[in-house]
mmCIF file of C-alpha atoms and ligand atoms in Angstrom:
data_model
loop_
_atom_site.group_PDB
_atom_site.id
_atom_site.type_symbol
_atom_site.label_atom_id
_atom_site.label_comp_id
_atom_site.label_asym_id
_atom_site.label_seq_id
_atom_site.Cartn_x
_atom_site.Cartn_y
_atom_site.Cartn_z
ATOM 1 C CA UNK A 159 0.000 0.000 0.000
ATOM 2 C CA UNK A 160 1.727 3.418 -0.988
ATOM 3 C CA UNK A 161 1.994 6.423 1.136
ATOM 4 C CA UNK A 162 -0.605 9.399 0.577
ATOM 5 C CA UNK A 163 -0.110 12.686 1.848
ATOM 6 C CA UNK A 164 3.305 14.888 2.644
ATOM 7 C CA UNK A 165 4.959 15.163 -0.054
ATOM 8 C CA UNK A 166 8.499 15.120 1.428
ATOM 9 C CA UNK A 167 11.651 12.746 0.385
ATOM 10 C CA UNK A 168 10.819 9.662 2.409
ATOM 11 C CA UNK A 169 7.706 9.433 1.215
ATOM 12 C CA UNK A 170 8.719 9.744 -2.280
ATOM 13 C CA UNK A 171 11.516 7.079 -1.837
ATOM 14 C CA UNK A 172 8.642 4.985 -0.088
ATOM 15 C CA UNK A 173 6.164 5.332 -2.901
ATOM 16 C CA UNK A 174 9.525 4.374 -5.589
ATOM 17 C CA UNK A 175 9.653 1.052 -3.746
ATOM 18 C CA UNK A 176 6.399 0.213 -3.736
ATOM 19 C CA UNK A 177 5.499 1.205 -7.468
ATOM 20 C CA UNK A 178 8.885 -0.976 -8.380
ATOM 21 C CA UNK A 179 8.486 -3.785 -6.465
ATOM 22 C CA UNK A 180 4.765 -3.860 -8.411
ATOM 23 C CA UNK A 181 6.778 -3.536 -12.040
ATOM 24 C CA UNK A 182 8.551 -6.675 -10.432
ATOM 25 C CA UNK A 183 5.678 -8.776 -9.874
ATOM 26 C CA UNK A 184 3.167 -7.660 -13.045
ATOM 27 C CA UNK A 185 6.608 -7.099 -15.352
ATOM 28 C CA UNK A 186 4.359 -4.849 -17.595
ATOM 29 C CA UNK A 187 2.234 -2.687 -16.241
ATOM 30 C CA UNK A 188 0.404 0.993 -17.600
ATOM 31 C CA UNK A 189 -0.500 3.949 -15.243
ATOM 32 C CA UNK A 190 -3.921 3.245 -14.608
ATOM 33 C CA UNK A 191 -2.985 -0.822 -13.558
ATOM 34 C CA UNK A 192 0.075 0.991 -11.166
ATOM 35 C CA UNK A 193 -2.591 3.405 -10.064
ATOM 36 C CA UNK A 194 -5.036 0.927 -8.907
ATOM 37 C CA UNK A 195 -2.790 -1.610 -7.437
ATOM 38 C CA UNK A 196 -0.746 1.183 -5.374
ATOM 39 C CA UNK A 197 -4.294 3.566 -3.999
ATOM 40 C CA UNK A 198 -2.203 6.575 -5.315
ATOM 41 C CA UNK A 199 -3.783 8.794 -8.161
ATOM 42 C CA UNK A 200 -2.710 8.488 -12.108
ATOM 43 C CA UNK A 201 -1.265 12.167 -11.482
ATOM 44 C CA UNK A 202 0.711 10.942 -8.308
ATOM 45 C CA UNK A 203 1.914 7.768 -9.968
ATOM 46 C CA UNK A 204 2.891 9.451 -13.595
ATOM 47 C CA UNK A 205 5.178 12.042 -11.336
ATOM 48 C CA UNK A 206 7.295 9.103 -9.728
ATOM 49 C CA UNK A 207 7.245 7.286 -13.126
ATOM 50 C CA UNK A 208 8.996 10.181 -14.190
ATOM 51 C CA UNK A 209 11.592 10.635 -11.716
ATOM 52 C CA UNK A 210 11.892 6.358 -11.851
ATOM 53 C CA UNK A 211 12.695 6.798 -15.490
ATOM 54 C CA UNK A 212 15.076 9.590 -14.936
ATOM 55 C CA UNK A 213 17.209 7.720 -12.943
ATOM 56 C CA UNK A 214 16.823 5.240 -15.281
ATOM 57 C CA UNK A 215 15.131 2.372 -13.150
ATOM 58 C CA UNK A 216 12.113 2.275 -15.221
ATOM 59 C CA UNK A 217 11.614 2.040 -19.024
ATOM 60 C CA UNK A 218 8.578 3.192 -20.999
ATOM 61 C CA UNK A 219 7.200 1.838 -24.041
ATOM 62 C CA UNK A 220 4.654 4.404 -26.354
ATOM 63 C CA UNK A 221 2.702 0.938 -27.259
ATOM 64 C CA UNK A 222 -0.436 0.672 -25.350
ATOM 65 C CA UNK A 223 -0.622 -3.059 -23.816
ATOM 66 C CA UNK A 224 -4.382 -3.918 -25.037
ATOM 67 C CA UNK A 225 -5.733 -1.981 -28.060
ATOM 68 C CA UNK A 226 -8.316 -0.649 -26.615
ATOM 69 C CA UNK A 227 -6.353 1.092 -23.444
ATOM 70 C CA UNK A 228 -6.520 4.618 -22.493
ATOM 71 C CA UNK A 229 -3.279 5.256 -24.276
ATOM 72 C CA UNK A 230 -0.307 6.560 -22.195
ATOM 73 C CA UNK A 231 1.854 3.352 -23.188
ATOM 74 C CA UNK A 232 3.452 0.797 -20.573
ATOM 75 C CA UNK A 233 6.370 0.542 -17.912
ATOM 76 C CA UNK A 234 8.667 -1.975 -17.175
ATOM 77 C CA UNK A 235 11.783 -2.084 -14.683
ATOM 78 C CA UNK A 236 15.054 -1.124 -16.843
ATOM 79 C CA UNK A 237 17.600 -3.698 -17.692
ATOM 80 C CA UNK A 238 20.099 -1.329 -18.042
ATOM 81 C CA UNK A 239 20.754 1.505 -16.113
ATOM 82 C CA UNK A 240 21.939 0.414 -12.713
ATOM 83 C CA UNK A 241 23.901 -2.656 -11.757
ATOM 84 C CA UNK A 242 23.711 -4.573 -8.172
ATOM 85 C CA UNK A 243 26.574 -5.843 -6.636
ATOM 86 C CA UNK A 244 25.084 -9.383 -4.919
ATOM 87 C CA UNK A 245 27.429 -10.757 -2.078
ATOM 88 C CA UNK A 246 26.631 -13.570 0.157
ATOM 89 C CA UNK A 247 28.954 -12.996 3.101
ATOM 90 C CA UNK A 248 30.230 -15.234 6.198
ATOM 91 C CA UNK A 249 33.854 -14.842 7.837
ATOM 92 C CA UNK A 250 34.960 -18.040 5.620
ATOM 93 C CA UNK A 251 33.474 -17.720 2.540
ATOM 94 C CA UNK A 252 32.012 -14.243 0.120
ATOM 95 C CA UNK A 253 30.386 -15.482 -3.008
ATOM 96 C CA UNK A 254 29.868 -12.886 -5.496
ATOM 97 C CA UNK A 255 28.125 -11.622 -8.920
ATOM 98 C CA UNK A 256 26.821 -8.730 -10.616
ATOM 99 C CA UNK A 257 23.008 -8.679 -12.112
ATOM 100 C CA UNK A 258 21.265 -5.753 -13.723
ATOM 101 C CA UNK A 259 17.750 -4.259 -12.820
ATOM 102 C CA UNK A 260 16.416 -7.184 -14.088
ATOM 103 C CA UNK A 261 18.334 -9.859 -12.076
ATOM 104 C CA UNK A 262 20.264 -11.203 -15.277
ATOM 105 C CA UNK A 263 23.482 -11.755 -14.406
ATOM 106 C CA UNK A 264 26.394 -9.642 -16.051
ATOM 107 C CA UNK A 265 29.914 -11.303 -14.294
ATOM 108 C CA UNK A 266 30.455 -14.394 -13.494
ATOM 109 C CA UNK A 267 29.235 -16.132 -9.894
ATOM 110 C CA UNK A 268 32.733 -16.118 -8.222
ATOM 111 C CA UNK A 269 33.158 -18.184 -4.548
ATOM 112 C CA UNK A 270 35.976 -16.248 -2.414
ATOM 113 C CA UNK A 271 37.401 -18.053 0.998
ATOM 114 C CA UNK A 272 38.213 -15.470 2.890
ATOM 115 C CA UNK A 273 39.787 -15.967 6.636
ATOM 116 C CA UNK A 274 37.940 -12.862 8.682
ATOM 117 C CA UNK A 275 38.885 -12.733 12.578
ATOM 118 C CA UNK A 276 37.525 -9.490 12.906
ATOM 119 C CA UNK A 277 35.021 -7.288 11.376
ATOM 120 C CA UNK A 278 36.974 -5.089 9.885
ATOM 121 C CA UNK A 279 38.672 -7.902 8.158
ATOM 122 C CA UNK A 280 35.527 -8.988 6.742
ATOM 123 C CA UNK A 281 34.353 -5.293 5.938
ATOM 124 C CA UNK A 282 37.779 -5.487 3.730
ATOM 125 C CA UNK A 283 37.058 -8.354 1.883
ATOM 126 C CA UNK A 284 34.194 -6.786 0.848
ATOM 127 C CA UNK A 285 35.205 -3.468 -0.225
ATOM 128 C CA UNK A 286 38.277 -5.321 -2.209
ATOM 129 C CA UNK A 287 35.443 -7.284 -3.990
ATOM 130 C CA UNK A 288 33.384 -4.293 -4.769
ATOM 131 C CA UNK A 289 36.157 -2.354 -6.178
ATOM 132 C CA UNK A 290 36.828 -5.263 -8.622
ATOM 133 C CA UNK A 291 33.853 -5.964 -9.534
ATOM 134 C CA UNK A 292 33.076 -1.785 -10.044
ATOM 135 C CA UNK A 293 35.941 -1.867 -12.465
ATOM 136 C CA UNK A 294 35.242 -4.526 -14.536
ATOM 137 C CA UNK A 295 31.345 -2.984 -14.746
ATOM 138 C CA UNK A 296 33.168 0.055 -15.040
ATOM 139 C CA UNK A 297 30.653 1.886 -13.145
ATOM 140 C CA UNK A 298 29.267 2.166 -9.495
ATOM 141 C CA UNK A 299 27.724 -0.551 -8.130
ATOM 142 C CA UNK A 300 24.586 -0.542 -5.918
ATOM 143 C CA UNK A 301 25.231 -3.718 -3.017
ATOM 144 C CA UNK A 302 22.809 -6.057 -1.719
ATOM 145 C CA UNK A 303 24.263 -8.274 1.043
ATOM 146 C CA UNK A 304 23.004 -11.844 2.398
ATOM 147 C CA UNK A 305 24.655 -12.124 5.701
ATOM 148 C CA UNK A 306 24.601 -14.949 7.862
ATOM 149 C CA UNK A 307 23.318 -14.689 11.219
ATOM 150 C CA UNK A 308 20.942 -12.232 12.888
ATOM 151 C CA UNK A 309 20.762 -9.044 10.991
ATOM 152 C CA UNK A 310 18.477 -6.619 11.557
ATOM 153 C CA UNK A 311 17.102 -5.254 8.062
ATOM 154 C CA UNK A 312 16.052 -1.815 9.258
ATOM 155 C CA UNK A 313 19.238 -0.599 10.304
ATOM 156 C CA UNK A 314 21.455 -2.741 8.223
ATOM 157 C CA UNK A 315 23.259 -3.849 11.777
ATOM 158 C CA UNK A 316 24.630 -7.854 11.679
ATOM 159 C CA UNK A 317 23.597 -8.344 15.370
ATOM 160 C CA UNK A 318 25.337 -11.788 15.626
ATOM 161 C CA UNK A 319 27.116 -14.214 13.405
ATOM 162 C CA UNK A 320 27.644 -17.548 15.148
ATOM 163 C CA UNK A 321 29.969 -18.411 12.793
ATOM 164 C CA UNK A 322 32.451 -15.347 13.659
ATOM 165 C CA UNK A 323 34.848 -15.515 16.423
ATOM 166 C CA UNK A 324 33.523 -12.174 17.209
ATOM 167 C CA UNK A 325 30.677 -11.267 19.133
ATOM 168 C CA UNK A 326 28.309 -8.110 19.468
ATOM 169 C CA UNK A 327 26.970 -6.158 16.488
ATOM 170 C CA UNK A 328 28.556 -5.115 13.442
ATOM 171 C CA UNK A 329 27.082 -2.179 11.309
ATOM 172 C CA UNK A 330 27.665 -3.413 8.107
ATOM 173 C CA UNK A 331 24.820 -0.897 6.179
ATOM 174 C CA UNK A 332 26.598 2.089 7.648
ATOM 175 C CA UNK A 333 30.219 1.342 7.308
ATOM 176 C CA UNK A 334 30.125 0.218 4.110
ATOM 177 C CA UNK A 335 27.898 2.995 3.130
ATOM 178 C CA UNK A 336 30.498 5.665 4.051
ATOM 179 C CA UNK A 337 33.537 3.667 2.904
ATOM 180 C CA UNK A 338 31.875 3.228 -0.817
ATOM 181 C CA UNK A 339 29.079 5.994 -1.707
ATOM 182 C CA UNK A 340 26.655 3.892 -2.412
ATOM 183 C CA UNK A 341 23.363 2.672 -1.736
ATOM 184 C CA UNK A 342 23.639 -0.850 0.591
ATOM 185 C CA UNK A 343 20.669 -3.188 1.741
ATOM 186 C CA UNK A 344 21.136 -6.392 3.646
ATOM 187 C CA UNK A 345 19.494 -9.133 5.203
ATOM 188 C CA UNK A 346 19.761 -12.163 6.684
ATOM 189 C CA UNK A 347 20.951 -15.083 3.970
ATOM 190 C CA UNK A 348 17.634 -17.421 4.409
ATOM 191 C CA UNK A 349 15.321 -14.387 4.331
ATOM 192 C CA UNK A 350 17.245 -13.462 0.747
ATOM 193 C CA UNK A 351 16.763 -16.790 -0.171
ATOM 194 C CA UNK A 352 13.093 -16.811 0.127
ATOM 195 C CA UNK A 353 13.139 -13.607 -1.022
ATOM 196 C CA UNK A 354 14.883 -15.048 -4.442
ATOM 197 C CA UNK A 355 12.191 -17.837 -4.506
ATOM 198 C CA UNK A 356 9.418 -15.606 -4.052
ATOM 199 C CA UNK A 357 10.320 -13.147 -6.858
ATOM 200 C CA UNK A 358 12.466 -15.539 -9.408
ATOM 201 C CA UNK A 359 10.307 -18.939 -9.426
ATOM 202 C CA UNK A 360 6.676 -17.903 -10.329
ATOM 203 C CA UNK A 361 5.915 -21.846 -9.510
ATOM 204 C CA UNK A 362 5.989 -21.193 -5.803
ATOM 205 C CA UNK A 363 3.445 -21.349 -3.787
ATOM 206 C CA UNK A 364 1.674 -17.913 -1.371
ATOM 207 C CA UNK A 365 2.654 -19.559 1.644
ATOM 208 C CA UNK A 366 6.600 -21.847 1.572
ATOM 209 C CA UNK A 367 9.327 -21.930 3.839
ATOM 210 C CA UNK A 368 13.169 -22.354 2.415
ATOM 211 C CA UNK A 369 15.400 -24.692 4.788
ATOM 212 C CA UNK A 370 19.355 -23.795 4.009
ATOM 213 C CA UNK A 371 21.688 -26.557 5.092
ATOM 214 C CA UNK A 372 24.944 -25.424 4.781
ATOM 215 C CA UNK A 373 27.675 -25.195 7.218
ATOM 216 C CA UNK A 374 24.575 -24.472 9.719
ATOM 217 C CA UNK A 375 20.643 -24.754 9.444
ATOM 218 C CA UNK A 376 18.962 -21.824 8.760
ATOM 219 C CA UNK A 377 15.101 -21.043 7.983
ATOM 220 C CA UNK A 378 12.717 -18.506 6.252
ATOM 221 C CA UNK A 379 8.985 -18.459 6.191
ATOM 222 C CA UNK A 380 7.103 -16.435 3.377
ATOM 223 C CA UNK A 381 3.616 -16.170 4.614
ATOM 224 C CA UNK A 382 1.300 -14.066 2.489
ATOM 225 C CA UNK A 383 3.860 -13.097 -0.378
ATOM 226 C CA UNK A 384 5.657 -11.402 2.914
ATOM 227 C CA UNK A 385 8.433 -12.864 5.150
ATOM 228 C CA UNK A 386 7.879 -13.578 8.313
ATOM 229 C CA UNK A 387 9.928 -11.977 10.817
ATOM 230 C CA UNK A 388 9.326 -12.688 14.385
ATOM 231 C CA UNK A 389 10.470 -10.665 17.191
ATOM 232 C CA UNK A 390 13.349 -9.301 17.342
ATOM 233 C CA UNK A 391 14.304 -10.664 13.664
ATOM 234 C CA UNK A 392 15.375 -13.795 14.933
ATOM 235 C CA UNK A 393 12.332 -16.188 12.701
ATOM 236 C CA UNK A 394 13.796 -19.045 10.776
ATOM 237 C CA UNK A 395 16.918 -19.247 13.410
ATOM 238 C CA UNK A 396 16.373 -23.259 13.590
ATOM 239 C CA UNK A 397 20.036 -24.533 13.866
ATOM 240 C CA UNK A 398 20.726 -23.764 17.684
ATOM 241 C CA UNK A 399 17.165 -25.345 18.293
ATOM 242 C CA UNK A 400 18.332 -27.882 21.181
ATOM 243 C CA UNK A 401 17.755 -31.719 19.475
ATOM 244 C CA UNK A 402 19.582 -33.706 21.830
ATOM 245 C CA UNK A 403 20.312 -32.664 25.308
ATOM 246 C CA UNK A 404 22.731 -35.391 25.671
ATOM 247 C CA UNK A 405 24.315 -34.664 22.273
ATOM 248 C CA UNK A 406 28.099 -32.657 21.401
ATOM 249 C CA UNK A 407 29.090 -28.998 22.158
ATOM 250 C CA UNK A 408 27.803 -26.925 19.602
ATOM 251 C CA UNK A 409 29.858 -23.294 18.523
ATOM 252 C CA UNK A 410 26.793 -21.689 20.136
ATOM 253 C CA UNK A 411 27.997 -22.658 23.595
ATOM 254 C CA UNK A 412 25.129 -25.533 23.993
ATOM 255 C CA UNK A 413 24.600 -29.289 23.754
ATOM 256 C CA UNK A 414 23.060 -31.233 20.781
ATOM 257 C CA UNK A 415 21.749 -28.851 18.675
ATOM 258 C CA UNK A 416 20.005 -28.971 15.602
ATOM 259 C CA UNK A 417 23.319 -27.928 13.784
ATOM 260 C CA UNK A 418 25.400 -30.449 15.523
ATOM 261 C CA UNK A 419 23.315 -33.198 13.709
ATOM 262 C CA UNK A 420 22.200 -32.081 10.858
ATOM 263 C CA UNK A 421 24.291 -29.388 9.120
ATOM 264 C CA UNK A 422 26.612 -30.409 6.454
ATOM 265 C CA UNK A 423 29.655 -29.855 8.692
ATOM 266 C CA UNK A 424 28.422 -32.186 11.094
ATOM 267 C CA UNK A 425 27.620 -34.432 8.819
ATOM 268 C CA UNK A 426 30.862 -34.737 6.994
ATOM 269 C CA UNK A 427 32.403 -34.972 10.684
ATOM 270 C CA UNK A 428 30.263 -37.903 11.047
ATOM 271 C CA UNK A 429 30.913 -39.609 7.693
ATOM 272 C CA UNK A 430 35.207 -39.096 8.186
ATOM 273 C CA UNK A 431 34.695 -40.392 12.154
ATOM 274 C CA UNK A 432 32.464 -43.520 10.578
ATOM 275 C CA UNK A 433 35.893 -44.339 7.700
ATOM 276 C CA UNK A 434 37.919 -44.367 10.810
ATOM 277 C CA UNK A 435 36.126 -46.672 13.765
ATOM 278 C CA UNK A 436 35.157 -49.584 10.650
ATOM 279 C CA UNK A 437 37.912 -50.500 8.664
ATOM 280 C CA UNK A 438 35.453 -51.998 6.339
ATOM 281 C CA UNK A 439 33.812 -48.758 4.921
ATOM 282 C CA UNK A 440 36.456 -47.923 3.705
ATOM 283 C CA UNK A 441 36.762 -50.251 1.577
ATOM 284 C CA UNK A 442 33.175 -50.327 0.550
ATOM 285 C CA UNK A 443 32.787 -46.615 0.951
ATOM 286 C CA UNK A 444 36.219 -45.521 -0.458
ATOM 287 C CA UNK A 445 34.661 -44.607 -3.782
ATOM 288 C CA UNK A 446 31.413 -43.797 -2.938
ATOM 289 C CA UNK A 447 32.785 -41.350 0.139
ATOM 290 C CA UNK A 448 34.948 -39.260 -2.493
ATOM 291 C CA UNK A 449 31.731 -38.291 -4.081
ATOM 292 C CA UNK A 450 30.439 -37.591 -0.614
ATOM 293 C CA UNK A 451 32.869 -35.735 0.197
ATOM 294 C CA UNK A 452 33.736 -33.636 -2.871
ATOM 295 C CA UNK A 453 29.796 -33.171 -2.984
ATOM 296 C CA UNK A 454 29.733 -31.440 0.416
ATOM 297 C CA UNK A 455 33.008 -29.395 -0.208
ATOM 298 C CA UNK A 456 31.131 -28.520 -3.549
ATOM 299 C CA UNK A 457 27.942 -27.482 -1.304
ATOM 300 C CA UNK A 458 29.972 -25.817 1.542
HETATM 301 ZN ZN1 LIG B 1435 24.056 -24.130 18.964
#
């Protein structure tokens, strides 16, 4: 639902998102559908159209989309224009590529270890990658960041990575904001993924959840086209969910917890521990274990 009212910056910027993330969903859309769907007047809607186009986010076209339309032509988002820097970040690993406004990808998907003990060593990484990547688009890049851990989307603060040998908040949105000019939005990796499977699978369904098994277990719920949040951002935050109170010390601190079991690390702790108590599997697993565990490196 779009803002009515005061016509001041914020409210402007508001109204931008919401008549975008509409040109995302319908594709094609004229004035009078955007008008509708957003509660804001054709005048109102035409005026941010404008400015959209201007800044070269939106793209018109003269045609109408039915023949017997009001005239006035359609919009779509703009291919070109404005490039987005896509990083998924932990303190071992930043995986990287470059889409346009439409999510195509222009650079290739590129997997960086990294070995971050601090923040700032992480925040470097980072702003090495974007200045690489900026080059070879030769232009500035906007960034959108999937970071692992609790993040809190509103301020752009990571407010704990389990994975880190840190602990406390970091404020990613705002130091990387003033290191880089440029426009940064983050969030936690399994919300972007359901984010990504809302807007880039039209198969799925209103209501799905997307389990990530990784290194940990992480969880997002889209409920209503929306994702779920929780209080205080911490929804989806399955892997320290306590499985086995008996179970082994998890990085968290606890005992037997979901990660412990069921996370690929675990897992592949399990599998080497299994090759070296039965002297048998190795013989019979030899083979099929180097797919195992070239799969999982693959995968981690
Ligand atoms: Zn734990």
């Amino acid at each position: 639902m779009a803002l009515q009212g005061l016509n001041n910056q914020r409210v402007r910027n508001f109204n931008k998102r919401v008549l975008c993330a509409l040109l995302y969903r319908e594709k094609v859309a004229s004035k009078s559908t955007l008008a509708r769907l957003s509660q804001l007047s054709i005048p109102a809607v035409g005026k941010i159209l404008d400015e959209l186009q201007e800044e070269q986010r939106v793209e018109h076209d003269p045609h109408n989309l039915h023949s017997r339309g009001l005239g006035g032509g359609s919009y779509r988002i703009a291919a070109a224009g404005q490039r987005i820097l896509c990083l998924n970040v932990s303190p071992y690993l930043i995986e990287s590529i470059v889409v346009d406004g439409l999510m195509t990808p222009c650079s290739t998907f590129t997997p960086l270890p990294i070995v971050a003990t601090t923040p700032q060593a992480m925040l470097q990484e980072i702003v090495q990658i974007y200045h690489l990547h900026s080059r070879q688009q030769g232009m500035p890049l906007k960034i959108a960041l999937s970071i692992h851990g609790q993040v809190n989307p509103l301020t752009g603060v990571s407010q704990r990575m389990q994975q880190a040998p840190w602990e406390g908040p970091v404020e990613i949105k705002y130091l990387l904001e003033e290191r880089l000019k440029t426009e940064v939005l983050l969030d936690n990796d399994c919300v972007m993924l359901g984010l990504a499977e809302k807007w880039q699978n039209n198969a799925n369904l209103q209501d799905f959840c997307v389990i990530n098994v990784d290194y940990g277990i992480g969880s997002s719920f889209v409920i209503n086209q929306q994702i779920y949040r929780g209080s205080l951002f911490g929804s989806g935050q399955i892997g320290h969910t306590i499985i086995d109170p008996d179970g082994s010390l998890c990085a968290c601190g606890r005992y037997g917890c979901l990660e412990t079991i069921a996370s690929l690390s675990a897992l592949k702790k399990k599998a080497r521990i299994q090759l070296k108590v039965t002297p048998w599997a190795q013989q019979v697993m030899g083979i099929g274990y180097l797919y195992v565990e070239q799969a999982l490196t693959e995968m981690l």
